[in-house]
Amino acid sequence: MLLRSSPYTLELRHAFGIASNTRTTTPATLVEVEHDGVIGYGEAAMPPYLGESQASAAAFCAQAAPLLAACADPVQLEEILPAIDALAPGNPSAKAAIDIALHDWVGKKLGAPWYRIWGLDPQKAPVTSFTLGIDTPEVVRQKTREASIYKIIKVKLGRSAESDREMIETIRSVTETPITVDANQGWKNRDDALRMIEWLAGRGVVFIEQPMPKEQLDDTAWLRSHSPLPLIADENCQRLADVQRCAGAFHGINIKLMKCTGLREAHKMILLARALGLKVMLGCMTETSCAISAAAQLSPLVDWADLDGAVLIKNDCFDGTTIVDGKLTLPDRPGIGVVKR
Ligand code: MG
């Protein structure tokens, strides 16, 4: 099996602000695997603050290529993907790109989309939220109006209590659509965090993602026992081994392919989270329809989806999962369901 990778820069429609930074592009790497005349597509999307880069992804793919070249049966994902994971620590997005491409290849070889291989009903794919970055009130109002097809709006908070409240009031001046809040570890004091969550609970907020710094797990557990809203782990939950640790401090977890090394591990995380009684959310980075459509294959299994990454970019080079009236709509194509534009 051949493995090819090439850098690709995602251009964002709007400068995107979260609690720690603002940016206008996301570095990505597109991956293809080819064997027996079938090509599988994958993607690594790498916001710089997470530490991977197009150079590190290229280096990891160069490391993985001999393993795939020597692989006798690429359908054996349970053999191949742990071996790729073991090549080097870290590199979760580069690993996810290869995992996605291999899943795409296997699905195409078997002639079925992954939601069918997993036995899922595509009609049960959830609505997806649409994310609003931190911005001026005028831009937030404009973006909120543009987001009118979405049934849930996700808001990035976690700066000062004053600007957090202003952001919510600004959205509420335009729409009553339910809001999910991502604090991105921005609230450092648990009493202040609880006061903010109580205020948000009266304003149509559905849940709070990563309210406090990941190092403050005890404070988060305290917050969980007092919070009127569900708390969802993001920065605290990267991979399968983190799920159990999150069960005592959060009501649920946010799974992203770029954190957890891809579809194989994401599927296992969902099953473990369910066994522990946790809610599950499926999230993304800014990504093309390649990685978004891969994640969407799992979406009939989750409570909430935040898979708007492809509509946030100007240069999506794939067609795949679409969003119709705010709901994820999975194409009837094999593999991860994408074609190149
Ligand atoms: Mg988050």
mmCIF file of C-alpha atoms and ligand atoms in Angstrom:
data_model
loop_
_atom_site.group_PDB
_atom_site.id
_atom_site.type_symbol
_atom_site.label_atom_id
_atom_site.label_comp_id
_atom_site.label_asym_id
_atom_site.label_seq_id
_atom_site.Cartn_x
_atom_site.Cartn_y
_atom_site.Cartn_z
ATOM 1 C CA MET A 1 0.000 0.000 0.000
ATOM 2 C CA LEU A 2 1.272 3.464 -0.992
ATOM 3 C CA LEU A 3 0.995 6.448 1.359
ATOM 4 C CA ARG A 4 1.158 10.013 0.006
ATOM 5 C CA SER A 5 0.863 13.262 1.971
ATOM 6 C CA SER A 6 0.774 16.925 0.970
ATOM 7 C CA PRO A 7 0.430 20.177 2.938
ATOM 8 C CA TYR A 8 -2.813 22.140 2.543
ATOM 9 C CA THR A 9 -3.663 25.440 4.239
ATOM 10 C CA LEU A 10 -7.287 25.884 5.311
ATOM 11 C CA GLU A 11 -8.475 29.469 4.803
ATOM 12 C CA LEU A 12 -11.051 30.527 7.382
ATOM 13 C CA ARG A 13 -14.130 32.526 6.378
ATOM 14 C CA HIS A 14 -13.840 34.688 9.506
ATOM 15 C CA ALA A 15 -10.887 35.277 11.813
ATOM 16 C CA PHE A 16 -11.581 32.786 14.600
ATOM 17 C CA GLY A 17 -11.130 33.827 18.240
ATOM 18 C CA ILE A 18 -11.034 31.534 21.260
ATOM 19 C CA ALA A 19 -9.952 32.344 24.826
ATOM 20 C CA SER A 20 -6.212 31.970 24.059
ATOM 21 C CA ASN A 21 -5.728 33.313 20.492
ATOM 22 C CA THR A 22 -7.164 34.424 17.109
ATOM 23 C CA ARG A 23 -6.213 33.110 13.656
ATOM 24 C CA THR A 24 -7.210 33.220 9.946
ATOM 25 C CA THR A 25 -5.768 29.932 8.629
ATOM 26 C CA THR A 26 -5.284 26.365 9.878
ATOM 27 C CA PRO A 27 -2.370 24.246 8.619
ATOM 28 C CA ALA A 28 -3.531 20.841 7.362
ATOM 29 C CA THR A 29 -2.038 17.815 5.639
ATOM 30 C CA LEU A 30 -3.978 15.736 3.118
ATOM 31 C CA VAL A 31 -3.188 12.028 2.958
ATOM 32 C CA GLU A 32 -3.944 9.344 0.365
ATOM 33 C CA VAL A 33 -3.437 5.591 0.623
ATOM 34 C CA GLU A 34 -3.563 3.564 -2.586
ATOM 35 C CA HIS A 35 -3.716 -0.198 -3.091
ATOM 36 C CA ASP A 36 -5.423 -2.502 -5.625
ATOM 37 C CA GLY A 37 -6.570 0.516 -7.643
ATOM 38 C CA VAL A 38 -8.529 1.997 -4.705
ATOM 39 C CA ILE A 39 -7.622 5.343 -3.082
ATOM 40 C CA GLY A 40 -8.559 6.267 0.491
ATOM 41 C CA TYR A 41 -8.514 9.892 1.656
ATOM 42 C CA GLY A 42 -7.489 11.283 5.020
ATOM 43 C CA GLU A 43 -6.670 14.613 6.625
ATOM 44 C CA ALA A 44 -4.767 16.077 9.561
ATOM 45 C CA ALA A 45 -5.980 19.522 10.705
ATOM 46 C CA MET A 46 -3.450 21.111 13.065
ATOM 47 C CA PRO A 47 -4.247 24.340 14.923
ATOM 48 C CA PRO A 48 -0.734 25.528 15.912
ATOM 49 C CA TYR A 49 -1.420 25.701 19.681
ATOM 50 C CA LEU A 50 -1.726 21.882 19.737
ATOM 51 C CA GLY A 51 1.905 21.438 18.687
ATOM 52 C CA GLU A 52 1.720 19.561 15.368
ATOM 53 C CA SER A 53 2.663 21.088 11.995
ATOM 54 C CA GLN A 54 2.741 20.249 8.302
ATOM 55 C CA ALA A 55 6.429 19.358 8.789
ATOM 56 C CA SER A 56 5.746 17.006 11.716
ATOM 57 C CA ALA A 57 2.876 15.361 9.789
ATOM 58 C CA ALA A 58 5.111 14.833 6.743
ATOM 59 C CA ALA A 59 7.818 13.335 8.959
ATOM 60 C CA PHE A 60 5.324 10.996 10.640
ATOM 61 C CA CYS A 61 3.904 9.874 7.268
ATOM 62 C CA ALA A 62 7.459 9.127 6.075
ATOM 63 C CA GLN A 63 7.847 6.949 9.186
ATOM 64 C CA ALA A 64 4.544 5.145 8.559
ATOM 65 C CA ALA A 65 5.019 4.575 4.817
ATOM 66 C CA PRO A 66 7.302 1.489 5.102
ATOM 67 C CA LEU A 67 4.850 -0.144 7.524
ATOM 68 C CA LEU A 68 1.984 0.334 5.038
ATOM 69 C CA ALA A 69 4.182 -0.742 2.114
ATOM 70 C CA ALA A 70 4.870 -4.027 3.932
ATOM 71 C CA CYS A 71 1.234 -4.550 4.914
ATOM 72 C CA ALA A 72 -0.225 -7.740 3.392
ATOM 73 C CA ASP A 73 -3.910 -7.043 4.122
ATOM 74 C CA PRO A 74 -4.925 -3.380 4.673
ATOM 75 C CA VAL A 75 -8.392 -4.481 5.868
ATOM 76 C CA GLN A 76 -6.820 -5.576 9.177
ATOM 77 C CA LEU A 77 -7.166 -2.196 10.892
ATOM 78 C CA GLU A 78 -6.874 -3.731 14.382
ATOM 79 C CA GLU A 79 -3.382 -4.906 13.430
ATOM 80 C CA ILE A 80 -2.175 -1.906 11.435
ATOM 81 C CA LEU A 81 -3.446 1.080 13.427
ATOM 82 C CA PRO A 82 -1.944 0.105 16.825
ATOM 83 C CA ALA A 83 1.383 -0.459 15.024
ATOM 84 C CA ILE A 84 1.185 3.020 13.489
ATOM 85 C CA ASP A 85 0.289 4.512 16.885
ATOM 86 C CA ALA A 86 3.365 2.824 18.380
ATOM 87 C CA LEU A 87 5.770 4.359 15.808
ATOM 88 C CA ALA A 88 6.134 7.574 17.839
ATOM 89 C CA PRO A 89 4.423 9.283 20.789
ATOM 90 C CA GLY A 90 2.120 12.260 20.100
ATOM 91 C CA ASN A 91 1.263 13.106 16.480
ATOM 92 C CA PRO A 92 -2.481 12.499 17.041
ATOM 93 C CA SER A 93 -3.587 14.426 13.931
ATOM 94 C CA ALA A 94 -1.056 12.760 11.625
ATOM 95 C CA LYS A 95 -2.169 9.386 13.018
ATOM 96 C CA ALA A 96 -5.799 10.405 12.474
ATOM 97 C CA ALA A 97 -5.060 11.295 8.823
ATOM 98 C CA ILE A 98 -3.710 7.785 8.188
ATOM 99 C CA ASP A 99 -6.544 6.173 10.207
ATOM 100 C CA ILE A 100 -9.168 8.082 8.186
ATOM 101 C CA ALA A 101 -7.520 7.224 4.850
ATOM 102 C CA LEU A 102 -7.343 3.522 5.799
ATOM 103 C CA HIS A 103 -10.996 3.493 6.909
ATOM 104 C CA ASP A 104 -11.939 5.165 3.611
ATOM 105 C CA TRP A 105 -9.953 2.568 1.677
ATOM 106 C CA VAL A 106 -11.466 -0.366 3.614
ATOM 107 C CA GLY A 107 -15.026 0.959 3.232
ATOM 108 C CA LYS A 108 -14.524 1.412 -0.501
ATOM 109 C CA LYS A 109 -13.033 -2.099 -0.759
ATOM 110 C CA LEU A 110 -16.045 -3.533 1.113
ATOM 111 C CA GLY A 111 -18.443 -1.315 -0.860
ATOM 112 C CA ALA A 112 -20.111 0.183 2.227
ATOM 113 C CA PRO A 113 -20.125 3.435 4.195
ATOM 114 C CA TRP A 114 -18.728 3.113 7.707
ATOM 115 C CA TYR A 115 -22.090 3.892 9.344
ATOM 116 C CA ARG A 116 -23.343 0.664 7.710
ATOM 117 C CA ILE A 117 -20.276 -1.349 8.723
ATOM 118 C CA TRP A 118 -20.886 -0.217 12.335
ATOM 119 C CA GLY A 119 -24.616 -1.004 11.975
ATOM 120 C CA LEU A 120 -25.839 2.568 12.496
ATOM 121 C CA ASP A 121 -28.975 4.321 11.236
ATOM 122 C CA PRO A 122 -27.910 7.437 9.263
ATOM 123 C CA GLN A 123 -31.315 9.019 10.010
ATOM 124 C CA LYS A 124 -30.173 9.218 13.646
ATOM 125 C CA ALA A 125 -27.330 11.586 12.766
ATOM 126 C CA PRO A 126 -27.853 14.592 15.063
ATOM 127 C CA VAL A 127 -28.093 18.278 14.301
ATOM 128 C CA THR A 128 -24.742 20.024 14.448
ATOM 129 C CA SER A 129 -23.987 23.203 16.321
ATOM 130 C CA PHE A 130 -22.430 26.159 14.559
ATOM 131 C CA THR A 131 -19.531 27.842 16.371
ATOM 132 C CA LEU A 132 -19.266 31.584 16.912
ATOM 133 C CA GLY A 133 -15.771 32.820 17.826
ATOM 134 C CA ILE A 134 -15.102 35.669 20.219
ATOM 135 C CA ASP A 135 -15.658 38.947 18.344
ATOM 136 C CA THR A 136 -17.139 42.444 18.470
ATOM 137 C CA PRO A 137 -20.925 42.681 19.155
ATOM 138 C CA GLU A 138 -21.651 43.813 15.565
ATOM 139 C CA VAL A 139 -19.765 40.853 14.039
ATOM 140 C CA VAL A 140 -21.379 38.437 16.531
ATOM 141 C CA ARG A 141 -24.858 39.726 15.604
ATOM 142 C CA GLN A 142 -24.060 39.370 11.891
ATOM 143 C CA LYS A 143 -22.642 35.846 12.304
ATOM 144 C CA THR A 144 -25.631 34.840 14.465
ATOM 145 C CA ARG A 145 -28.031 35.947 11.692
ATOM 146 C CA GLU A 146 -25.958 34.016 9.111
ATOM 147 C CA ALA A 147 -26.286 30.924 11.340
ATOM 148 C CA SER A 148 -30.105 30.880 11.274
ATOM 149 C CA ILE A 149 -30.329 27.339 9.761
ATOM 150 C CA TYR A 150 -28.581 25.844 12.811
ATOM 151 C CA LYS A 151 -30.635 24.473 15.710
ATOM 152 C CA ILE A 152 -27.787 24.929 18.227
ATOM 153 C CA ILE A 153 -25.177 27.680 18.437
ATOM 154 C CA LYS A 154 -21.819 27.024 20.116
ATOM 155 C CA VAL A 155 -20.137 29.987 21.762
ATOM 156 C CA LYS A 156 -16.516 30.366 22.812
ATOM 157 C CA LEU A 157 -16.350 32.037 26.230
ATOM 158 C CA GLY A 158 -13.710 32.071 28.962
ATOM 159 C CA ARG A 159 -12.338 35.608 29.003
ATOM 160 C CA SER A 160 -13.799 37.988 31.628
ATOM 161 C CA ALA A 161 -17.236 37.544 33.218
ATOM 162 C CA GLU A 162 -18.185 40.877 31.663
ATOM 163 C CA SER A 163 -17.252 39.942 28.077
ATOM 164 C CA ASP A 164 -18.738 36.436 28.492
ATOM 165 C CA ARG A 165 -22.076 37.941 29.545
ATOM 166 C CA GLU A 166 -21.922 40.494 26.737
ATOM 167 C CA MET A 167 -21.375 37.702 24.177
ATOM 168 C CA ILE A 168 -24.469 35.801 25.397
ATOM 169 C CA GLU A 169 -26.622 38.960 25.611
ATOM 170 C CA THR A 170 -25.534 39.886 22.074
ATOM 171 C CA ILE A 171 -26.644 36.518 20.685
ATOM 172 C CA ARG A 172 -29.876 36.663 22.687
ATOM 173 C CA SER A 173 -30.621 40.070 21.110
ATOM 174 C CA VAL A 174 -30.868 38.220 17.767
ATOM 175 C CA THR A 175 -32.145 34.675 18.514
ATOM 176 C CA GLU A 176 -33.526 32.276 21.150
ATOM 177 C CA THR A 177 -31.722 29.270 19.551
ATOM 178 C CA PRO A 178 -30.232 26.966 22.260
ATOM 179 C CA ILE A 179 -26.568 27.725 22.991
ATOM 180 C CA THR A 180 -23.714 25.444 24.035
ATOM 181 C CA VAL A 181 -20.782 27.136 25.753
ATOM 182 C CA ASP A 182 -17.109 26.239 25.363
ATOM 183 C CA ALA A 183 -15.013 27.995 28.023
ATOM 184 C CA ASN A 184 -11.758 26.441 26.699
ATOM 185 C CA GLN A 185 -10.346 26.223 30.289
ATOM 186 C CA GLY A 186 -10.905 29.963 30.683
ATOM 187 C CA TRP A 187 -12.523 30.052 34.166
ATOM 188 C CA LYS A 188 -9.838 29.695 36.846
ATOM 189 C CA ASN A 189 -11.928 30.067 40.040
ATOM 190 C CA ARG A 190 -14.594 27.451 40.793
ATOM 191 C CA ASP A 191 -16.957 29.796 42.685
ATOM 192 C CA ASP A 192 -16.856 32.330 39.843
ATOM 193 C CA ALA A 193 -17.345 29.486 37.360
ATOM 194 C CA LEU A 194 -20.422 28.246 39.251
ATOM 195 C CA ARG A 195 -21.891 31.764 39.368
ATOM 196 C CA MET A 196 -21.383 32.094 35.601
ATOM 197 C CA ILE A 197 -22.917 28.665 34.903
ATOM 198 C CA GLU A 198 -25.963 29.521 37.050
ATOM 199 C CA TRP A 199 -26.376 32.732 35.068
ATOM 200 C CA LEU A 200 -25.999 30.832 31.753
ATOM 201 C CA ALA A 201 -28.539 28.188 32.847
ATOM 202 C CA GLY A 202 -31.212 30.897 32.826
ATOM 203 C CA ARG A 203 -30.340 31.916 29.266
ATOM 204 C CA GLY A 204 -31.042 28.795 27.233
ATOM 205 C CA VAL A 205 -27.565 27.251 27.527
ATOM 206 C CA VAL A 206 -27.521 23.442 27.080
ATOM 207 C CA PHE A 207 -24.090 22.457 28.460
ATOM 208 C CA ILE A 208 -20.627 23.790 29.301
ATOM 209 C CA GLU A 209 -17.525 22.448 27.605
ATOM 210 C CA GLN A 210 -14.230 22.443 29.561
ATOM 211 C CA PRO A 211 -15.083 25.176 32.106
ATOM 212 C CA MET A 212 -11.768 25.068 33.982
ATOM 213 C CA PRO A 213 -8.049 24.406 33.252
ATOM 214 C CA LYS A 214 -7.318 20.736 32.694
ATOM 215 C CA GLU A 215 -4.941 20.743 35.693
ATOM 216 C CA GLN A 216 -7.877 21.698 37.997
ATOM 217 C CA LEU A 217 -9.683 18.370 37.843
ATOM 218 C CA ASP A 218 -10.620 18.444 41.560
ATOM 219 C CA ASP A 219 -12.195 21.893 41.151
ATOM 220 C CA THR A 220 -14.035 20.606 38.082
ATOM 221 C CA ALA A 221 -15.338 17.619 40.080
ATOM 222 C CA TRP A 222 -16.608 20.084 42.734
ATOM 223 C CA LEU A 223 -18.201 22.156 39.979
ATOM 224 C CA ARG A 224 -19.851 19.039 38.551
ATOM 225 C CA SER A 225 -21.565 18.317 41.872
ATOM 226 C CA HIS A 226 -22.994 21.883 42.006
ATOM 227 C CA SER A 227 -23.576 22.757 38.355
ATOM 228 C CA PRO A 228 -27.148 23.056 37.036
ATOM 229 C CA LEU A 229 -25.790 22.294 33.529
ATOM 230 C CA PRO A 230 -23.867 19.252 32.212
ATOM 231 C CA LEU A 231 -20.076 19.692 32.013
ATOM 232 C CA ILE A 232 -18.297 18.180 29.005
ATOM 233 C CA ALA A 233 -14.551 17.384 28.943
ATOM 234 C CA ASP A 234 -12.540 18.538 25.939
ATOM 235 C CA GLU A 235 -8.935 19.441 26.854
ATOM 236 C CA ASN A 236 -9.164 16.858 29.691
ATOM 237 C CA CYS A 237 -10.155 14.082 27.281
ATOM 238 C CA GLN A 238 -7.741 13.401 24.449
ATOM 239 C CA ARG A 239 -7.626 9.627 24.075
ATOM 240 C CA LEU A 240 -9.231 6.375 25.220
ATOM 241 C CA ALA A 241 -7.130 6.232 28.400
ATOM 242 C CA ASP A 242 -8.514 9.640 29.518
ATOM 243 C CA VAL A 243 -12.191 8.657 29.431
ATOM 244 C CA GLN A 244 -12.335 6.901 32.796
ATOM 245 C CA ARG A 245 -10.512 9.768 34.549
ATOM 246 C CA CYS A 246 -13.104 12.213 33.212
ATOM 247 C CA ALA A 247 -16.051 10.200 34.565
ATOM 248 C CA GLY A 248 -15.697 11.655 38.094
ATOM 249 C CA ALA A 249 -15.352 15.287 37.050
ATOM 250 C CA PHE A 250 -17.593 15.685 34.005
ATOM 251 C CA HIS A 251 -21.019 14.560 32.771
ATOM 252 C CA GLY A 252 -19.686 13.793 29.308
ATOM 253 C CA ILE A 253 -16.776 13.966 26.865
ATOM 254 C CA ASN A 254 -16.050 15.705 23.573
ATOM 255 C CA ILE A 255 -14.354 13.321 21.135
ATOM 256 C CA LYS A 256 -12.354 14.755 18.221
ATOM 257 C CA LEU A 257 -10.595 12.635 15.610
ATOM 258 C CA MET A 258 -7.607 15.010 15.635
ATOM 259 C CA LYS A 259 -7.077 14.459 19.377
ATOM 260 C CA CYS A 260 -7.725 10.726 19.610
ATOM 261 C CA THR A 261 -5.833 9.432 16.503
ATOM 262 C CA GLY A 262 -8.902 8.698 14.399
ATOM 263 C CA LEU A 263 -12.041 6.637 13.885
ATOM 264 C CA ARG A 264 -10.817 3.393 15.419
ATOM 265 C CA GLU A 265 -10.089 4.936 18.808
ATOM 266 C CA ALA A 266 -13.065 7.356 18.646
ATOM 267 C CA HIS A 267 -15.433 4.387 18.275
ATOM 268 C CA LYS A 268 -13.889 2.672 21.295
ATOM 269 C CA MET A 269 -14.113 5.923 23.326
ATOM 270 C CA ILE A 270 -17.838 6.187 22.597
ATOM 271 C CA LEU A 271 -18.433 2.617 23.787
ATOM 272 C CA LEU A 272 -16.397 3.158 26.974
ATOM 273 C CA ALA A 273 -18.103 6.490 27.697
ATOM 274 C CA ARG A 274 -21.523 4.820 27.382
ATOM 275 C CA ALA A 275 -20.447 2.020 29.741
ATOM 276 C CA LEU A 276 -19.443 4.709 32.274
ATOM 277 C CA GLY A 277 -22.777 6.527 31.893
ATOM 278 C CA LEU A 278 -21.255 9.559 30.170
ATOM 279 C CA LYS A 279 -22.806 11.800 27.553
ATOM 280 C CA VAL A 280 -20.903 11.982 24.274
ATOM 281 C CA MET A 281 -20.254 14.897 21.988
ATOM 282 C CA LEU A 282 -18.410 14.704 18.671
ATOM 283 C CA GLY A 283 -16.298 17.763 17.878
ATOM 284 C CA CYS A 284 -13.826 18.940 15.269
ATOM 285 C CA MET A 285 -11.189 21.483 14.341
ATOM 286 C CA THR A 286 -11.540 23.630 11.245
ATOM 287 C CA GLU A 287 -11.286 20.782 8.737
ATOM 288 C CA THR A 288 -12.277 19.991 5.154
ATOM 289 C CA SER A 289 -15.269 17.750 4.431
ATOM 290 C CA CYS A 290 -12.796 14.843 4.448
ATOM 291 C CA ALA A 291 -12.215 14.670 8.225
ATOM 292 C CA ILE A 292 -15.714 16.030 8.974
ATOM 293 C CA SER A 293 -17.358 13.281 6.888
ATOM 294 C CA ALA A 294 -15.230 10.671 8.654
ATOM 295 C CA ALA A 295 -16.421 11.890 12.077
ATOM 296 C CA ALA A 296 -19.999 12.124 10.815
ATOM 297 C CA GLN A 297 -19.983 8.348 10.177
ATOM 298 C CA LEU A 298 -19.968 7.940 14.001
ATOM 299 C CA SER A 299 -22.510 10.663 14.679
ATOM 300 C CA PRO A 300 -25.637 8.452 14.971
ATOM 301 C CA LEU A 301 -24.028 7.165 18.217
ATOM 302 C CA VAL A 302 -23.647 10.522 20.001
ATOM 303 C CA ASP A 303 -25.795 13.004 21.940
ATOM 304 C CA TRP A 304 -24.434 16.184 20.386
ATOM 305 C CA ALA A 305 -22.367 16.994 17.311
ATOM 306 C CA ASP A 306 -20.220 20.037 16.713
ATOM 307 C CA LEU A 307 -19.137 19.217 13.158
ATOM 308 C CA ASP A 308 -19.276 22.611 11.473
ATOM 309 C CA GLY A 309 -15.525 22.701 10.672
ATOM 310 C CA ALA A 310 -15.919 22.525 6.890
ATOM 311 C CA VAL A 311 -18.420 25.393 6.654
ATOM 312 C CA LEU A 312 -15.972 27.634 8.527
ATOM 313 C CA ILE A 313 -13.418 27.408 5.664
ATOM 314 C CA LYS A 314 -13.365 28.942 2.156
ATOM 315 C CA ASN A 315 -11.351 26.255 0.334
ATOM 316 C CA ASP A 316 -13.009 22.906 1.106
ATOM 317 C CA CYS A 317 -11.552 20.485 -1.464
ATOM 318 C CA PHE A 318 -13.977 17.585 -0.745
ATOM 319 C CA ASP A 319 -17.704 16.902 -1.083
ATOM 320 C CA GLY A 320 -19.126 14.683 1.634
ATOM 321 C CA THR A 321 -21.432 15.018 4.613
ATOM 322 C CA THR A 322 -23.708 18.024 4.241
ATOM 323 C CA ILE A 323 -25.717 20.029 6.738
ATOM 324 C CA VAL A 324 -29.412 20.227 5.797
ATOM 325 C CA ASP A 325 -31.605 22.404 8.049
ATOM 326 C CA GLY A 326 -28.898 22.128 10.680
ATOM 327 C CA LYS A 327 -28.828 18.295 10.596
ATOM 328 C CA LEU A 328 -25.866 16.162 9.500
ATOM 329 C CA THR A 329 -26.774 14.333 6.297
ATOM 330 C CA LEU A 330 -24.586 11.342 5.439
ATOM 331 C CA PRO A 331 -24.061 10.533 1.763
ATOM 332 C CA ASP A 332 -24.729 7.001 0.502
ATOM 333 C CA ARG A 333 -21.119 6.501 -0.625
ATOM 334 C CA PRO A 334 -18.657 3.835 0.554
ATOM 335 C CA GLY A 335 -15.873 4.525 3.053
ATOM 336 C CA ILE A 336 -16.071 7.945 4.686
ATOM 337 C CA GLY A 337 -18.369 9.115 1.881
ATOM 338 C CA VAL A 338 -16.256 11.769 0.179
ATOM 339 C CA VAL A 339 -15.259 12.638 -3.391
ATOM 340 C CA LYS A 340 -12.544 15.128 -4.342
ATOM 341 C CA ARG A 341 -13.752 18.424 -5.787
HETATM 342 MG MG MG B 1 -13.598 22.672 23.089
#
